[in-house]
Amino acid sequence: MLSTARVTIRDVAKAAGVSVSTISKVMNNRDGISEETQRRVRAVIEELGYVSSESARSLRAARTGVIGVLIPDFEPYASEVLKGIARALNGSPFELMAWSGGAGRDATRGWERQLVARLAGSVLDAAILVAPSVTSLPFDSFPMVAVDPHEGPGYLPNVRADDREGARLAVEHLADLGHVRIGFLGGRKDLASARERERGYRDAMRAHNLDVDEDLVVRGDYSRAGATEPARTLLTCADRPTAIFAANDLSALRVIEMADELGVDIPGEVSLVGFDDIPESLRSEPGLTTIAQPMIDIGSEAALLLLQLMAQEEPPERDIKLPTRLVVRESTRVLRP
Amino acid sequence: MLSTARVTIRDVAKAAGVSVSTISKVMNNRDGISEETQRRVRAVIEELGYVSSESARSLRAARTGVIGVLIPDFEPYASEVLKGIARALNGSPFELMAWSGGAGRDATRGWERQLVARLAGSVLDAAILVAPSVTSLPFDSFPMVAVDPHEGPGYLPNVRADDREGARLAVEHLADLGHVRIGFLGGRKDLASARERERGYRDAMRAHNLDVDEDLVVRGDYSRAGATEPARTLLTCADRPTAIFAANDLSALRVIEMADELGVDIPGEVSLVGFDDIPESLRSEPGLTTIAQPMIDIGSEAALLLLQLMAQEEPPERDIKLPTRLVVRESTRVLRP
DNA sequence: AGCCTTTACGAAAACGTTATCGATATCGAT
DNA sequence: ATCGATATCGATAACGTTTTCGTAAAGGCT
């Protein structure tokens, strides 16, 4: 049982007294093999515990039956989207693989371009790209769907939240609480979502006749670490804002940590709103008021869209935008003068 | 740019006017290639946008630089563990891949056995198995670590929670609240964790001089769907228990749904404790009292252990057991007669 | 009996890489 | 000028599959 060498299709062929091609045909349920031979071959396969090598199969075969999700990192947002994708693919004939290549060496040309090139057509039959940052991809016949992509509609078929409206909800909530000096901590500038949320922020500020102090507009990269300096800037600047809208929850959670370090009370001195409603936001102290986006549904919709693309069907909608909603917890409070 | 055919190493060789071997050597930073040639080759690679095919490379090369996490499904528990693994692997030279093959056709011989056989040695350099159910795996030289495995210590190097103690905490909590008729909804019987939690339940019942009514001991499979019938049994049986300890949160959440359907009030009529403390438990109505296990830490520890194994180091401990703790929310209440 | 179709199987060529090893060319030393 | 060492590169054989195509045998038909 504890064999060190892999048992190959050749071993099976030899043991069964037939050719390699026959084994392959049996494995893939091709016809042209007699019942009798099939039985014998299957018995040998079972006995030797033969399983075909994925890389060899991928290399040769046209289809692999696996759908890949390419993500920058296994962070909370991607994890939730993944759950949704898995749910939608459950019962389909496809296997699901998630590959995180963000930290890879060659970030210059876009991690997703590299990953797609490496995996497309051989390892993968199709892919869902989460937060891709490149404009074009060198593959036309390869089915792909983007979630929270770089470009807006028109680029790849994509699924996203209504980022602008969500941002508007966030600012409106703060304005309703009486806040005037509202700072903004932005996200990865290469993503449409970050730009849209900033637009929503500016729209809503204007709609409420509030001035945008450009000193209070800073940007991170959606990651926890990337939010450190922007958060410090906002919390320590001369005329500190009384409220902050962070473009995603991970950044907002970093603001909470920084505030704690700096002795700034949230929501006593500063109110804070995030975006996403990742599970972690529920556990923070104080609980984070945030704009919830339906991450699981986004994943499911993306998977469904991809399935349609793979079936050569023209999907009814190639730019799917899902609604957000405000979730009020403890990180926001009425401004007291 | 929109080329339909893949650009192979041969194309690059032709374009650069050198042999295929030279391209390969440049790609892999082997020496024996002059600076001058390297520059020219790299330029062509850049120009053509060449990226080597993962499957071809996997097939031939000894190492791939990829660590795989094999999970039955992208459900909350596995997702949290994945976050921990990703965190520990961040900064390491390895890429991370998660493959979900549980739903695969051939569940008979154990999904992880199939997956390992398919991926080991070619696609993957090493693997972390989450909740594997097989006793032995046909690979000795392939580094593997199990999380929440079938067997207890001695099988594969593994990381797990202190399941028995956790279960004890759960029952003790219910007993302290005055409950006597305490039901148990078990998990996948092929996993050690499920057996340990049941043992912990029985231990604690005995320790509190409570009888275990075998009619109140039912079993699911840790999944939401699998908990449906056991949950119904417990909630509709003649002499209904006043409290239920579910072996994991997913099952507990199903109990909440069932109770809602059946018009049973939680915690008014039945108290409920889960196990895991997955993010979803925080959002349930009522909030689920549960035994928290450090899923992220479990993932990190597993990754660290795997790294040691891959470096041929003998790890200080091959059976890592992490502590649990009781988290009281709203699904449990003092028994009122 | 002759011919054509069908069935069952095998030989061999891919798939795109990496690794081994041999072949030049260059150079310094005798 | 000869020799041996060193640098640079290319042919070629793998890696483990799938697929195409050919072939032999068997069967059905006139």
XYZ file of C-alpha atoms (C1' of nucleotides) in Angstrom:
734
model
C 0.000 0.000 0.000
C 2.753 2.396 0.874
C 4.237 2.488 -2.560
C 6.630 5.244 -3.325
C 6.243 5.182 -7.086
C 3.090 6.290 -8.776
C 1.051 3.577 -10.464
C 0.594 4.671 -14.048
C -1.744 3.720 -16.796
C 1.040 1.561 -18.188
C 1.135 -0.543 -15.048
C -2.570 -1.123 -15.295
C -2.298 -2.048 -18.959
C 0.406 -4.556 -18.259
C -1.477 -6.088 -15.357
C -4.686 -6.350 -17.347
C -2.965 -7.695 -20.435
C -4.353 -4.995 -22.692
C -3.020 -1.851 -24.282
C -2.712 1.568 -22.725
C -5.386 2.960 -25.014
C -7.878 0.451 -23.752
C -7.344 1.544 -20.159
C -7.818 5.147 -21.142
C -11.031 4.330 -22.945
C -12.401 2.472 -19.989
C -11.445 5.295 -17.629
C -13.291 7.801 -19.778
C -16.239 5.612 -20.639
C -15.535 5.725 -24.323
C -17.240 3.006 -26.252
C -15.641 0.406 -28.395
C -14.617 -1.802 -25.502
C -16.416 -5.053 -24.816
C -18.285 -5.545 -21.565
C -15.989 -8.383 -20.709
C -12.820 -6.346 -21.130
C -14.300 -3.422 -19.258
C -15.009 -5.619 -16.274
C -11.522 -7.024 -16.229
C -9.910 -3.615 -16.592
C -12.031 -2.056 -13.890
C -11.106 -4.879 -11.575
C -7.420 -4.230 -12.129
C -7.880 -0.483 -11.692
C -9.613 -1.086 -8.421
C -7.022 -3.570 -7.303
C -4.044 -1.366 -8.060
C -5.835 1.738 -6.858
C -5.067 3.503 -10.061
C -6.019 7.165 -10.391
C -4.952 9.106 -13.428
C -2.537 11.962 -13.017
C -4.257 15.293 -13.183
C -1.399 17.092 -14.857
C -0.946 14.496 -17.559
C -4.653 14.408 -18.214
C -4.902 18.171 -18.253
C -2.047 18.402 -20.674
C -3.617 16.136 -23.239
C -7.350 16.353 -22.811
C -9.480 19.176 -24.114
C -11.756 19.406 -21.088
C -10.848 18.889 -17.473
C -14.142 19.426 -15.705
C -12.742 21.920 -13.269
C -13.683 25.521 -12.788
C -11.138 27.799 -11.197
C -11.602 30.788 -8.968
C -8.611 33.079 -9.126
C -8.323 35.297 -6.088
C -5.704 37.750 -4.897
C -5.760 36.253 -1.426
C -7.861 34.125 0.888
C -9.314 37.092 2.723
C -12.853 37.369 4.047
C -14.455 38.899 0.969
C -13.093 36.263 -1.394
C -14.014 33.533 1.073
C -17.646 34.591 1.109
C -17.788 34.852 -2.655
C -16.298 31.377 -2.807
C -19.070 29.999 -0.636
C -21.583 31.395 -3.074
C -19.793 29.954 -6.071
C -19.573 26.571 -4.396
C -23.259 26.663 -3.616
C -24.191 27.402 -7.210
C -21.853 24.756 -8.587
C -23.108 22.126 -6.212
C -24.801 19.502 -8.327
C -23.087 20.627 -11.503
C -20.609 18.254 -13.099
C -17.727 20.604 -12.346
C -15.143 20.520 -9.664
C -14.147 23.713 -7.955
C -10.636 24.965 -7.411
C -9.520 28.200 -5.818
C -6.063 29.503 -6.587
C -4.499 32.381 -4.771
C -1.649 33.851 -6.720
C -1.659 37.434 -5.620
C 1.482 37.224 -3.577
C 3.285 35.797 -6.596
C 6.555 37.228 -7.731
C 5.496 38.893 -10.937
C 2.833 41.334 -9.848
C 3.855 43.775 -12.524
C 1.925 42.350 -15.407
C -1.082 41.536 -13.292
C -1.337 38.380 -11.283
C -4.529 37.281 -12.989
C -3.025 37.500 -16.426
C -0.238 35.180 -15.320
C -2.601 32.792 -13.620
C -5.034 32.636 -16.487
C -2.206 31.997 -18.918
C -0.817 29.247 -16.750
C -4.074 27.506 -16.060
C -6.430 28.309 -18.901
C -7.149 25.602 -21.371
C -5.127 23.005 -19.608
C -5.891 22.830 -15.907
C -9.103 24.821 -16.111
C -12.173 24.796 -18.307
C -13.267 28.227 -17.172
C -12.487 30.781 -14.510
C -13.985 33.334 -12.197
C -11.644 36.243 -11.504
C -12.098 37.998 -8.189
C -10.913 41.582 -8.133
C -8.776 41.411 -11.249
C -6.819 44.504 -12.081
C -5.909 44.105 -15.722
C -7.720 45.635 -18.594
C -7.434 42.943 -21.171
C -6.746 39.277 -21.112
C -5.089 37.393 -23.923
C -7.767 34.768 -24.230
C -10.939 35.052 -26.137
C -12.289 31.547 -26.326
C -11.756 30.867 -22.655
C -14.903 31.464 -20.583
C -14.337 33.964 -17.803
C -16.408 36.026 -15.432
C -15.141 38.847 -13.270
C -16.252 39.718 -9.779
C -15.514 43.248 -8.657
C -13.269 43.918 -11.631
C -11.013 46.690 -12.733
C -13.166 47.912 -15.554
C -16.799 48.755 -15.595
C -19.330 47.118 -17.866
C -18.087 46.156 -21.287
C -14.919 44.441 -20.234
C -15.656 40.929 -19.086
C -19.050 39.596 -18.089
C -19.152 40.581 -14.470
C -21.008 40.661 -11.208
C -20.686 43.397 -8.634
C -22.463 45.273 -5.903
C -24.114 48.613 -6.405
C -21.064 50.369 -5.030
C -22.068 53.918 -5.709
C -25.479 53.617 -4.145
C -23.941 51.789 -1.189
C -21.495 54.590 -0.601
C -24.338 57.049 -0.803
C -26.205 55.118 1.890
C -23.154 55.247 4.125
C -22.662 58.992 3.850
C -26.358 59.661 4.179
C -26.424 57.693 7.415
C -23.564 59.779 8.802
C -25.121 63.009 7.615
C -28.405 62.058 9.210
C -26.540 61.647 12.482
C -25.410 65.243 12.156
C -21.872 64.687 10.930
C -20.343 67.319 8.688
C -16.642 66.573 8.627
C -16.745 63.131 7.048
C -13.475 61.542 5.952
C -13.059 58.884 3.302
C -10.626 55.977 3.335
C -10.535 54.577 -0.186
C -9.578 51.204 -1.621
C -7.476 49.701 -4.394
C -7.487 52.371 -7.029
C -7.215 49.800 -9.801
C -10.661 48.473 -9.016
C -13.872 49.963 -10.280
C -15.532 49.337 -6.932
C -13.091 51.661 -5.173
C -13.650 54.416 -7.688
C -17.401 53.998 -7.577
C -17.473 54.140 -3.814
C -15.475 57.326 -3.894
C -17.870 58.755 -6.434
C -20.789 57.764 -4.263
C -19.125 59.465 -1.326
C -18.664 62.693 -3.263
C -22.176 62.544 -4.707
C -23.718 62.152 -1.300
C -21.585 64.870 0.266
C -22.738 67.273 -2.387
C -26.347 66.159 -2.058
C -26.175 67.023 1.630
C -24.426 70.306 0.976
C -21.281 69.136 2.695
C -17.810 70.177 1.689
C -15.273 67.522 0.778
C -12.019 68.419 2.490
C -9.405 66.796 0.269
C -7.157 66.341 3.277
C -9.753 63.938 4.575
C -9.708 61.809 1.430
C -7.019 59.142 1.756
C -6.548 55.776 0.117
C -5.426 52.300 1.064
C -5.582 49.082 -0.912
C -8.518 47.258 0.701
C -6.102 45.240 2.821
C -5.689 45.507 6.543
C -2.039 46.432 6.345
C -2.583 48.914 3.568
C -5.030 50.850 5.693
C -2.575 51.533 8.473
C -1.076 54.790 7.264
C -4.247 56.302 5.806
C -6.030 55.475 9.048
C -3.314 57.152 11.070
C -3.491 60.187 8.845
C -7.212 60.596 9.365
C -7.124 59.996 13.087
C -4.202 62.275 13.859
C -4.739 65.172 11.497
C -5.141 68.657 12.836
C -8.867 69.077 12.423
C -9.937 65.504 12.893
C -13.102 64.374 11.122
C -16.008 63.356 13.332
C -16.868 60.527 11.012
C -15.069 58.213 8.618
C -16.416 56.161 5.766
C -14.015 53.346 4.863
C -14.360 51.762 1.449
C -14.257 48.264 2.842
C -14.572 46.513 6.164
C -11.004 45.315 6.366
C -9.833 48.910 6.227
C -12.496 49.944 8.710
C -11.367 47.269 11.135
C -7.864 48.665 10.897
C -9.271 52.087 11.743
C -10.793 50.613 14.871
C -7.454 49.129 15.868
C -5.627 52.376 15.198
C -8.184 54.377 17.110
C -7.707 52.031 20.008
C -3.945 52.512 19.858
C -4.253 56.259 19.619
C -6.833 56.520 22.367
C -9.570 57.771 20.110
C -13.010 56.561 21.097
C -15.270 55.006 18.498
C -18.059 55.972 18.284
C -17.625 58.525 21.077
C -15.257 60.793 19.186
C -15.376 59.377 15.702
C -18.156 57.519 13.943
C -17.180 54.834 11.463
C -18.910 53.095 8.568
C -17.432 50.258 6.543
C -18.413 48.446 3.376
C -18.937 44.687 2.698
C -20.262 43.311 5.975
C -17.704 40.551 6.197
C -18.170 38.141 9.106
C -15.319 39.756 11.020
C -17.214 43.031 11.265
C -19.741 41.398 13.497
C -17.094 40.470 16.007
C -15.312 43.781 16.206
C -15.479 45.954 19.272
C -17.501 48.085 18.750
C -19.590 46.235 16.184
C -19.039 47.854 12.816
C -21.799 49.792 11.111
C -21.415 48.933 7.466
C -22.878 48.659 3.996
C -23.708 45.034 3.430
C -23.197 43.616 -0.005
C -24.535 40.167 -0.837
C -21.197 38.431 -1.248
C -22.642 34.944 -1.355
C -25.215 35.916 -3.973
C -22.523 37.639 -5.956
C -20.606 34.378 -6.025
C -23.636 32.374 -7.047
C -24.581 34.798 -9.795
C -21.040 34.728 -11.124
C -21.078 30.946 -11.228
C -24.430 30.866 -12.990
C -23.223 33.405 -15.497
C -20.130 31.350 -16.156
C -22.165 28.212 -16.654
C -24.232 29.995 -19.296
C -21.108 31.202 -21.043
C -19.697 27.705 -21.066
C -22.909 26.376 -22.551
C -22.506 28.933 -25.346
C -25.750 30.563 -24.276
C -26.011 34.283 -24.477
C -26.750 35.298 -20.891
C -29.660 37.707 -20.404
C -27.372 40.148 -18.644
C -23.594 40.445 -18.755
C -23.287 43.167 -16.148
C -25.040 42.118 -13.016
C -25.330 44.645 -10.209
C -26.666 43.548 -6.850
C -28.144 45.863 -4.198
C -26.544 46.826 -0.913
C -28.076 47.810 2.394
C -27.101 49.698 5.497
C -26.468 47.674 8.634
C -26.330 49.829 11.731
C -24.270 48.539 14.636
C -22.329 50.366 17.322
C -19.607 52.227 15.466
C -21.772 55.199 14.541
C -23.453 57.722 16.844
C -25.235 61.057 16.715
C -22.782 63.918 16.657
C -22.867 65.799 19.923
C -21.379 69.233 19.737
C -3.586 40.243 -28.343
C -6.705 38.192 -28.674
C -4.958 35.106 -29.842
C -6.848 31.910 -29.777
C -3.884 29.551 -29.717
C -1.606 29.268 -26.760
C 1.921 30.593 -27.217
C 4.250 27.754 -26.341
C 7.888 27.525 -25.466
C 8.529 26.490 -29.052
C 7.159 29.755 -30.375
C 9.448 31.672 -28.087
C 12.422 29.579 -29.158
C 11.703 30.202 -32.802
C 11.229 33.908 -32.291
C 14.412 34.230 -30.268
C 16.429 32.075 -32.611
C 17.549 29.690 -29.922
C 16.589 26.210 -28.832
C 13.713 25.204 -26.612
C 16.103 24.094 -23.888
C 17.574 27.548 -23.699
C 14.161 29.109 -23.102
C 13.458 26.612 -20.375
C 16.774 27.372 -18.706
C 16.125 31.082 -18.791
C 12.617 30.627 -17.415
C 13.946 28.620 -14.498
C 17.073 30.679 -13.889
C 19.366 27.781 -14.567
C 22.895 28.823 -15.314
C 24.889 28.125 -18.411
C 23.238 30.825 -20.463
C 25.138 33.992 -21.327
C 23.919 37.345 -20.102
C 23.438 38.452 -23.654
C 21.217 35.507 -24.596
C 19.247 35.834 -21.393
C 18.428 39.409 -22.189
C 17.296 38.592 -25.685
C 15.190 35.663 -24.547
C 13.556 37.620 -21.771
C 12.679 40.337 -24.216
C 10.963 37.861 -26.513
C 9.153 36.260 -23.582
C 7.877 39.639 -22.533
C 6.904 40.553 -26.052
C 4.969 37.389 -26.764
C 3.527 37.326 -23.274
C 4.707 33.797 -22.812
C 3.720 31.995 -19.631
C 4.512 28.329 -19.263
C 1.693 25.869 -19.043
C 1.099 24.698 -15.532
C 0.059 21.207 -16.495
C 3.039 20.614 -18.738
C 5.397 21.965 -16.140
C 3.776 19.928 -13.391
C 4.019 16.814 -15.468
C 7.726 17.104 -16.024
C 9.206 19.030 -13.132
C 9.906 17.588 -9.751
C 8.676 20.565 -7.741
C 5.792 22.871 -8.501
C 5.848 25.301 -5.610
C 2.180 24.740 -4.918
C 0.619 23.615 -1.669
C -2.870 22.208 -1.891
C -5.681 22.247 0.598
C -8.119 19.449 -0.051
C -11.528 20.098 1.406
C -14.842 18.302 1.221
C -16.653 21.520 0.446
C -16.303 25.279 0.691
C -18.352 25.533 3.857
C -17.701 27.923 6.731
C -15.395 25.722 8.755
C -13.086 24.990 5.849
C -13.153 28.634 4.819
C -11.901 29.756 8.211
C -9.191 27.126 8.260
C -8.162 28.304 4.816
C -7.747 31.841 6.058
C -5.374 30.582 8.697
C -3.387 28.527 6.227
C -3.129 31.474 3.870
C -1.937 33.678 6.695
C 0.821 31.251 7.662
C 1.912 30.720 4.081
C 2.019 34.414 3.354
C 5.642 35.256 2.675
C 6.599 31.675 1.985
C 7.669 30.761 -1.537
C 4.595 28.596 -2.006
C 1.392 29.246 -3.813
C -1.842 28.127 -2.271
C -4.559 26.153 -3.940
C -7.806 24.874 -2.503
C -9.567 21.995 -4.183
C -13.009 20.843 -3.272
C -13.697 17.376 -4.506
C -16.154 16.064 -1.983
C -19.142 16.110 -4.274
C -17.175 14.060 -6.785
C -18.661 10.960 -8.264
C -16.579 8.343 -6.548
C -17.203 8.961 -2.903
C -16.909 5.294 -2.123
C -13.162 5.028 -1.901
C -12.787 8.316 -0.086
C -12.610 11.592 -1.924
C -9.286 12.528 -0.418
C -7.630 9.373 -1.558
C -8.699 10.144 -5.112
C -7.652 13.743 -4.904
C -4.287 13.030 -3.392
C -3.603 10.403 -6.021
C -4.581 12.777 -8.787
C -2.643 15.760 -7.554
C 0.218 14.490 -5.441
C 3.650 14.672 -6.887
C 2.599 16.403 -10.026
C 0.343 19.387 -9.384
C 1.135 19.614 -5.692
C 4.272 19.586 -3.580
C 2.356 18.916 -0.396
C -1.174 18.910 0.914
C -3.341 19.735 3.880
C -6.363 17.468 4.178
C -9.398 18.933 5.883
C -11.710 16.391 7.438
C -10.412 13.353 5.564
C -12.234 10.125 6.178
C -9.846 7.461 5.020
C -7.594 5.441 7.204
C -4.579 5.105 5.018
C -3.224 6.923 2.047
C -1.092 5.295 -0.607
C 1.690 7.824 -0.437
C 4.500 7.874 1.993
C 6.987 10.340 0.621
C 4.368 13.000 -0.027
C 4.127 15.539 2.808
C 0.642 15.748 4.248
C -1.051 17.159 7.304
C -4.593 16.422 8.392
C -7.015 18.804 10.005
C -9.869 17.221 11.900
C -9.129 13.768 10.504
C -10.722 10.391 10.664
C -8.165 8.799 12.891
C -6.783 9.928 16.134
C -3.104 10.558 16.800
C -0.711 8.236 15.029
C -2.245 8.415 11.604
C -1.077 11.552 9.846
C 0.511 14.556 11.487
C -2.567 16.516 12.434
C -4.103 19.537 14.045
C -7.416 19.570 15.796
C -9.445 21.177 18.540
C -9.861 19.704 21.961
C -13.182 18.230 20.980
C -13.868 16.218 24.075
C -13.203 19.048 26.461
C -15.259 21.374 24.275
C -18.220 19.042 24.393
C -17.834 18.830 28.142
C -18.006 22.615 28.366
C -21.188 22.646 26.330
C -22.996 20.098 28.461
C -21.746 21.659 31.654
C -23.150 25.000 30.573
C -26.557 23.433 29.946
C -26.464 21.496 33.197
C -25.583 24.655 35.084
C -28.690 26.224 33.619
C -30.695 23.425 35.182
C -31.279 21.262 32.133
C -31.624 17.542 32.625
C -33.030 16.201 29.410
C -30.195 17.135 27.083
C -30.219 15.780 23.529
C -27.231 15.308 21.286
C -27.077 15.854 17.560
C -23.873 14.197 16.349
C -21.688 14.706 13.280
C -19.992 12.696 10.562
C -19.335 9.401 12.249
C -16.221 8.837 10.145
C -14.474 11.749 11.823
C -12.675 11.551 15.113
C -14.022 14.937 16.110
C -17.599 13.691 15.979
C -16.783 10.677 18.092
C -14.816 12.750 20.582
C -17.629 15.249 20.942
C -20.048 12.453 21.619
C -17.686 11.021 24.199
C -17.381 14.429 25.793
C -21.143 14.669 25.889
C -21.480 11.314 27.598
C -18.636 12.057 30.006
C -20.192 15.302 31.076
C -23.652 13.841 31.412
C -22.291 11.206 33.729
C -20.266 13.732 35.652
C -23.458 15.645 36.349
C -25.381 12.525 37.214
C -27.631 12.903 34.213
C -29.073 10.010 32.277
C -28.396 9.715 28.593
C -31.653 8.845 26.904
C -30.538 7.047 23.744
C -33.632 8.293 21.960
C -32.170 11.745 22.341
C -28.892 10.824 20.702
C -29.180 11.297 16.931
C -26.616 11.858 14.238
C -26.211 13.961 11.109
C -23.182 14.520 8.958
C -22.054 18.027 9.972
C -23.855 19.494 6.974
C -26.919 21.659 7.068
C -28.981 19.288 4.974
C -27.838 16.258 6.883
C -29.101 17.753 10.109
C -32.681 18.078 8.930
C -34.054 14.717 9.942
C -32.143 14.349 13.206
C -33.266 17.847 14.146
C -36.872 17.004 13.401
C -36.596 13.846 15.457
C -35.340 15.706 18.490
C -37.849 18.520 18.229
C -40.921 16.382 17.659
C -40.292 13.386 19.865
C -42.726 12.486 22.581
C -40.803 13.684 25.587
C -38.922 16.551 24.010
C -35.549 17.469 25.462
C -35.289 20.909 27.047
C -31.812 21.377 25.635
C -29.842 20.224 22.619
C -26.106 20.086 22.059
C -25.301 19.962 18.369
C -21.874 18.685 17.365
C -21.291 21.583 15.010
C -22.751 24.978 14.249
C -24.081 24.114 10.821
C -26.241 21.436 12.384
C -27.254 23.794 15.179
C -28.312 26.410 12.679
C -30.525 23.823 11.023
C -32.059 23.117 14.404
C -32.916 26.787 14.714
C -34.574 26.743 11.304
C -36.501 23.581 12.118
C -37.620 24.943 15.452
C -38.884 28.012 13.695
C -40.813 25.872 11.236
C -42.271 23.721 13.967
C -43.137 26.653 16.180
C -40.740 25.674 18.926
C -39.207 28.634 20.707
C -35.452 28.826 21.172
C -34.380 29.418 23.872
C -37.871 29.658 25.420
C -38.730 25.999 25.084
C -35.428 24.491 24.015
C -31.895 25.656 24.740
C -29.282 25.044 22.067
C -25.497 24.884 22.009
C -23.395 24.430 18.894
C -19.741 23.772 18.210
C -17.221 25.686 16.056
C -18.313 29.316 16.269
C -18.420 29.853 12.545
C -19.204 33.412 11.435
C -22.753 32.444 10.537
C -23.548 31.638 14.151
C -23.193 35.256 15.018
C -25.904 36.235 12.586
C -28.468 33.640 13.537
C -31.663 34.578 15.283
C -31.294 33.972 18.146
C -27.509 34.255 18.316
C -26.073 30.799 18.822
C -24.390 29.831 22.061
C -21.495 27.665 20.986
C -18.120 26.159 21.685
C -15.579 28.230 19.827
C -12.634 26.470 18.308
C -9.733 28.492 16.917
C -10.236 27.635 13.252
C -7.787 30.202 11.963
C -5.082 29.092 14.370
C -5.765 25.508 13.438
C -5.116 26.417 9.821
C -1.927 28.274 10.634
C -0.602 25.482 12.795
C -1.330 22.968 10.075
C 0.550 25.054 7.537
C 3.521 25.475 9.836
C 3.572 21.776 10.535
C 3.500 21.046 6.822
C 6.357 23.436 6.177
C 8.453 21.605 8.746
C 7.635 18.273 7.172
C 8.611 19.580 3.750
C 11.911 20.828 5.136
C 12.546 17.289 6.399
C 12.594 18.607 9.929
C 11.112 16.472 12.623
C 8.364 18.672 14.086
C 8.294 18.980 17.869
C 4.732 17.726 17.936
C 2.818 15.750 15.355
C -0.525 15.830 17.129
C -1.469 19.370 17.903
C -4.567 19.947 19.978
C -5.884 23.485 20.428
C -8.197 24.644 23.220
C -11.846 25.581 22.892
C -13.991 27.979 24.871
C -17.638 28.552 25.597
C -19.302 31.536 23.944
C -22.656 32.342 25.465
C -25.187 34.092 23.239
C -28.958 33.960 23.191
C -29.818 30.380 22.341
C -29.494 29.069 25.879
C -31.540 29.974 28.954
C -32.168 28.813 32.485
C -34.675 25.983 32.621
C -37.922 27.178 34.163
C -40.228 24.422 35.350
C -18.217 -18.122 -51.284
C -17.452 -13.445 -51.697
C -17.981 -8.790 -50.037
C -19.054 -5.117 -46.925
C -19.978 -3.447 -42.475
C -19.376 -3.470 -37.689
C -16.872 -4.410 -33.405
C -12.813 -4.524 -30.503
C -8.527 -3.404 -29.856
C -3.528 -1.570 -30.343
C 0.393 1.516 -32.271
C 1.840 5.736 -32.329
C 1.616 10.583 -32.339
C 0.659 14.280 -29.885
C 0.269 17.789 -25.464
C 4.219 21.490 -23.516
C 7.431 21.189 -20.570
C 12.303 19.906 -18.021
C 16.624 17.298 -17.600
C 20.481 14.918 -19.312
C 24.201 14.731 -22.008
C 26.867 15.496 -25.822
C 28.804 18.925 -29.133
C 31.020 22.905 -30.303
C 33.728 27.153 -29.514
C 36.784 29.759 -26.727
C 40.687 30.331 -23.964
C 44.874 29.710 -21.166
C 48.775 27.069 -20.354
C 52.520 24.271 -21.733
C 50.780 24.120 -32.089
C 48.678 20.967 -28.931
C 46.006 19.871 -25.091
C 42.634 20.258 -21.451
C 39.324 22.988 -19.148
C 35.470 25.942 -19.275
C 31.508 28.201 -21.065
C 27.412 28.045 -23.945
C 24.065 25.867 -26.236
C 21.072 22.184 -28.707
C 19.103 17.222 -29.506
C 16.584 14.267 -27.478
C 14.344 11.487 -24.246
C 11.309 11.501 -20.865
C 6.665 12.768 -17.903
C 1.528 10.148 -18.142
C -2.132 10.851 -20.502
C -5.830 11.078 -24.714
C -6.935 10.611 -29.458
C -6.623 9.331 -34.093
C -6.242 5.934 -37.169
C -5.230 1.471 -38.716
C -6.067 -3.489 -38.545
C -7.810 -7.891 -37.659
C -11.666 -10.595 -36.649
C -16.419 -11.408 -36.663
C -20.838 -11.018 -38.517
C -24.509 -10.148 -42.079
C -25.933 -10.138 -46.586
C -26.563 -11.582 -51.439
